[in-house]
Coordinates of C-alpha atoms in Angstrom, one line a residue:
Chain A
D631 CA 10.7 23.2 -22.6
A632 CA 10.7 22.2 -18.9
G633 CA 9.2 18.8 -18.2
V634 CA 7.1 17.9 -15.2
T635 CA 8.9 18.9 -12.0
Q636 CA 8.4 17.4 -8.6
S637 CA 9.7 18.3 -5.2
P638 CA 11.2 17.1 -3.1
T639 CA 13.0 14.2 -4.8
H640 CA 13.4 12.3 -1.5
L641 CA 11.7 12.5 1.8
I642 CA 12.0 10.6 5.1
K643 CA 9.1 10.8 7.6
T644 CA 8.0 8.8 10.6
R645 CA 4.7 7.1 11.2
G646 CA 1.9 9.4 12.0
Q647 CA 3.4 12.5 10.4
Q648 CA 2.0 14.4 7.5
V649 CA 3.6 15.1 4.1
T650 CA 3.1 17.4 1.2
L651 CA 4.4 16.7 -2.3
R652 CA 4.5 19.2 -5.0
C653 CA 4.2 19.1 -8.8
S654 CA 4.5 21.6 -11.6
P655 CA 3.1 20.4 -14.9
I656 CA 4.4 21.1 -18.4
S657 CA 3.4 24.6 -19.5
G658 CA 0.0 24.4 -21.2
H659 CA -1.1 21.2 -19.6
K660 CA -4.2 21.6 -17.5
S661 CA -4.6 18.1 -16.2
V662 CA -2.4 16.7 -13.4
S663 CA -2.6 13.1 -12.0
W664 CA -0.9 11.5 -9.1
Y665 CA 0.3 7.9 -8.9
Q666 CA 1.8 5.7 -6.3
Q667 CA 4.5 3.2 -7.4
V668 CA 5.5 0.6 -4.9
L669 CA 8.8 -1.1 -5.6
G670 CA 8.3 -3.9 -8.2
Q671 CA 4.7 -2.8 -9.1
G672 CA 3.1 -0.6 -11.7
P673 CA 1.9 2.9 -10.8
Q674 CA -1.5 3.0 -9.1
F675 CA -3.8 5.9 -9.8
I676 CA -4.5 8.2 -6.8
F677 CA -6.1 11.4 -8.2
Q678 CA -6.7 13.4 -11.3
Y679 CA -7.3 17.1 -11.4
Y680 CA -8.4 19.1 -14.4
E681 CA -8.9 22.9 -14.3
K682 CA -8.7 22.8 -10.5
E683 CA -11.5 20.3 -10.2
E684 CA -11.1 16.7 -9.0
R685 CA -12.0 14.4 -11.9
G686 CA -11.1 11.1 -10.5
R687 CA -10.0 9.3 -7.3
G688 CA -8.4 5.9 -7.0
N689 CA -8.9 3.4 -4.2
F690 CA -6.9 5.2 -1.6
P691 CA -8.0 6.2 2.0
D692 CA -9.2 9.7 2.9
R693 CA -5.7 10.3 4.4
F694 CA -4.8 11.1 0.8
S695 CA -5.9 14.5 -0.5
A696 CA -4.8 16.8 -3.3
R697 CA -5.5 20.1 -4.9
Q698 CA -4.7 22.0 -8.0
F699 CA -3.9 25.7 -8.1
P700 CA -4.8 28.4 -10.6
N701 CA -1.4 28.0 -12.3
Y702 CA -2.2 24.2 -12.7
S703 CA 0.5 23.1 -10.2
S704 CA -0.6 20.6 -7.7
E705 CA 0.0 19.3 -4.2
L706 CA -0.6 15.8 -2.8
N707 CA -1.1 15.6 1.0
V708 CA -0.9 12.4 3.0
N709 CA -1.9 12.5 6.7
A710 CA -1.2 10.0 9.5
L711 CA 1.6 8.3 7.5
L712 CA 1.8 4.5 7.7
L713 CA 4.8 2.3 6.8
G714 CA 2.9 1.1 3.8
D715 CA 2.8 4.6 2.4
S716 CA 6.5 4.2 1.5
A717 CA 6.7 4.4 -2.3
L718 CA 7.6 6.5 -5.2
Y719 CA 5.0 9.2 -5.8
L720 CA 4.6 10.2 -9.4
C721 CA 3.0 13.2 -10.9
A722 CA 1.9 13.3 -14.5
S723 CA 0.5 16.1 -16.6
S724 CA -1.3 15.7 -19.9
W725 CA -3.3 17.4 -22.6
E726 CA -4.3 14.3 -24.5
Q727 CA -6.3 11.3 -23.2
G728 CA -3.9 8.8 -21.7
K729 CA -0.8 10.4 -23.0
L730 CA 0.9 11.2 -19.7
F731 CA 4.2 13.0 -19.1
F732 CA 5.7 11.9 -15.9
G733 CA 8.0 13.6 -13.5
S734 CA 10.9 11.8 -11.9
G735 CA 8.9 11.3 -8.7
T736 CA 9.3 11.8 -5.0
Q737 CA 10.7 8.8 -3.1
L738 CA 8.9 8.8 0.3
S739 CA 10.3 6.6 3.1
V740 CA 8.2 6.2 6.2
L741 CA 10.1 4.9 9.2
Chain B
G290 CA -13.0 -3.0 -13.4
N291 CA -10.2 -2.5 -15.7
S292 CA -7.0 -4.5 -15.5
V293 CA -3.8 -5.2 -17.3
T294 CA -1.9 -8.5 -17.2
Q295 CA 1.7 -8.6 -18.5
M296 CA 4.3 -11.2 -18.3
E297 CA 6.6 -11.0 -15.3
G298 CA 10.3 -10.6 -15.8
P299 CA 13.0 -10.3 -15.8
V300 CA 13.5 -11.0 -19.4
T301 CA 17.1 -11.4 -20.4
L302 CA 18.1 -11.3 -24.1
S303 CA 21.3 -11.1 -26.1
E304 CA 21.8 -8.1 -28.2
E305 CA 20.0 -8.3 -31.6
A306 CA 17.6 -10.9 -30.3
F307 CA 13.8 -10.7 -31.0
L308 CA 11.7 -9.3 -28.2
T309 CA 8.1 -10.1 -27.3
I310 CA 6.5 -8.9 -24.1
N311 CA 2.9 -10.2 -23.7
C312 CA 0.1 -8.0 -22.5
T313 CA -3.6 -8.7 -22.2
Y314 CA -6.3 -6.5 -20.8
T315 CA -9.8 -6.5 -19.3
A316 CA -11.9 -3.4 -19.8
T317 CA -15.4 -2.3 -20.7
G318 CA -15.9 -0.7 -24.0
Y319 CA -12.9 0.1 -26.2
P320 CA -10.0 1.5 -24.2
S321 CA -6.9 3.2 -25.5
L322 CA -3.8 1.1 -25.0
F323 CA -0.2 2.2 -24.2
W324 CA 3.3 1.0 -23.6
Y325 CA 5.3 3.1 -21.2
V326 CA 9.1 2.6 -20.5
Q327 CA 11.1 3.4 -17.4
Y328 CA 14.8 3.5 -18.0
P329 CA 17.1 3.2 -15.0
G330 CA 17.1 6.3 -12.9
E331 CA 14.5 8.0 -15.1
G332 CA 10.8 8.7 -15.0
L333 CA 8.1 6.9 -17.1
Q334 CA 8.0 7.8 -20.7
L335 CA 5.3 7.0 -23.3
L336 CA 6.7 4.5 -25.8
L337 CA 3.7 4.0 -28.1
K338 CA -0.1 3.9 -28.2
A339 CA -3.1 2.6 -30.1
T340 CA -6.6 4.0 -29.7
K341 CA -8.7 1.5 -31.7
A342 CA -8.9 -2.1 -32.8
D343 CA -6.2 -3.1 -35.3
D344 CA -4.3 0.1 -34.8
K345 CA -0.5 -0.5 -34.7
G346 CA 1.6 1.8 -32.5
S347 CA 5.3 2.1 -33.2
N348 CA 8.3 4.0 -32.0
K349 CA 12.0 3.4 -31.8
G350 CA 11.7 0.1 -33.5
F351 CA 9.1 -1.2 -31.1
E352 CA 5.6 -2.2 -32.3
A353 CA 2.3 -3.3 -30.7
T354 CA -1.0 -4.0 -32.4
Y355 CA -4.4 -3.5 -30.7
R356 CA -6.1 -6.9 -30.9
K357 CA -9.7 -6.6 -29.7
E358 CA -10.6 -10.3 -30.4
T359 CA -7.8 -11.5 -28.1
T360 CA -7.8 -8.4 -25.9
S361 CA -4.1 -8.2 -26.3
F362 CA -1.4 -5.6 -27.0
H363 CA 1.9 -7.4 -27.2
L364 CA 5.1 -5.4 -27.5
E365 CA 7.7 -6.5 -30.1
K366 CA 11.0 -5.5 -31.4
G367 CA 13.0 -7.2 -34.1
S368 CA 16.5 -6.6 -32.8
V369 CA 17.1 -5.3 -29.2
Q370 CA 20.0 -3.2 -28.1
V371 CA 21.7 -2.9 -24.8
S372 CA 20.2 0.6 -24.5
D373 CA 16.7 -1.0 -24.5
S374 CA 17.3 -2.4 -21.0
A375 CA 14.5 -0.9 -19.0
V376 CA 11.2 -1.7 -17.3
Y377 CA 8.2 -1.8 -19.7
F378 CA 4.6 -1.2 -18.6
C379 CA 1.5 -2.0 -20.5
A380 CA -1.4 0.3 -19.7
L381 CA -4.9 1.3 -20.7
T382 CA -7.2 4.2 -20.2
P383 CA -11.0 4.2 -20.7
L384 CA -12.4 6.1 -23.7
S385 CA -14.1 8.9 -21.9
G386 CA -13.3 12.6 -22.2
G387 CA -11.6 14.4 -19.4
Y388 CA -11.0 11.3 -17.3
Q389 CA -7.4 10.3 -17.2
K390 CA -7.2 7.2 -15.0
V391 CA -4.5 5.0 -16.5
T392 CA -4.4 1.4 -15.3
F393 CA -0.9 -0.1 -15.5
G394 CA 0.4 -3.6 -15.5
I395 CA 3.0 -4.8 -13.1
G396 CA 5.9 -4.0 -15.5
T397 CA 8.4 -6.3 -17.2
K398 CA 12.1 -5.8 -16.7
L399 CA 14.2 -6.3 -19.8
Q400 CA 17.9 -6.8 -19.6
V401 CA 19.9 -6.9 -22.8
I402 CA 23.4 -8.3 -22.6
P403 CA 26.1 -7.6 -25.2

């Protein structure tokens, strides 16, 4: 079975640009969550979507947005990029409370 | 709010040594507790979990017991191997249906030397 897939794996952007990250969950998983992992830190919760509805939002500015599609895949958008947005962005899908299956992440570098 | 505190690494052990990584938490109610592991170059994987007080989660020789009285969930392994070298994250999630916010600790890097 395919795991959680994320694209692209690496991305380099400049300040002020916009970026879209994509995630395909494990087949049958209806919940998708996004996390930001800064080097040397634990992942920080950004969003959770379940059945195309936003179920939770972390302490991130409105520059961060996301959506989930009918096939349960998801996109994370970040506008007006800042240097501090440089991080590994992780997508996780799940069918059971707290039991997350993570993708390998998208490494975003903002120059 | 919810938070997880775990010992900072790196932790360096010789092969076959005993491992303990401490984790304490702050949360309202009775959260579910987890240990996730991140091997070099790979994504996070669930290692073990416990959903109520006194539950013991175990997997691959690792164990952790949900201690409500001390709000702790320490990770232990009796004999570590070089292949256990990774970053270990303690985590919790509130006990509420449909809401999957997982709060992670800072991570503890374990290095096992032959």
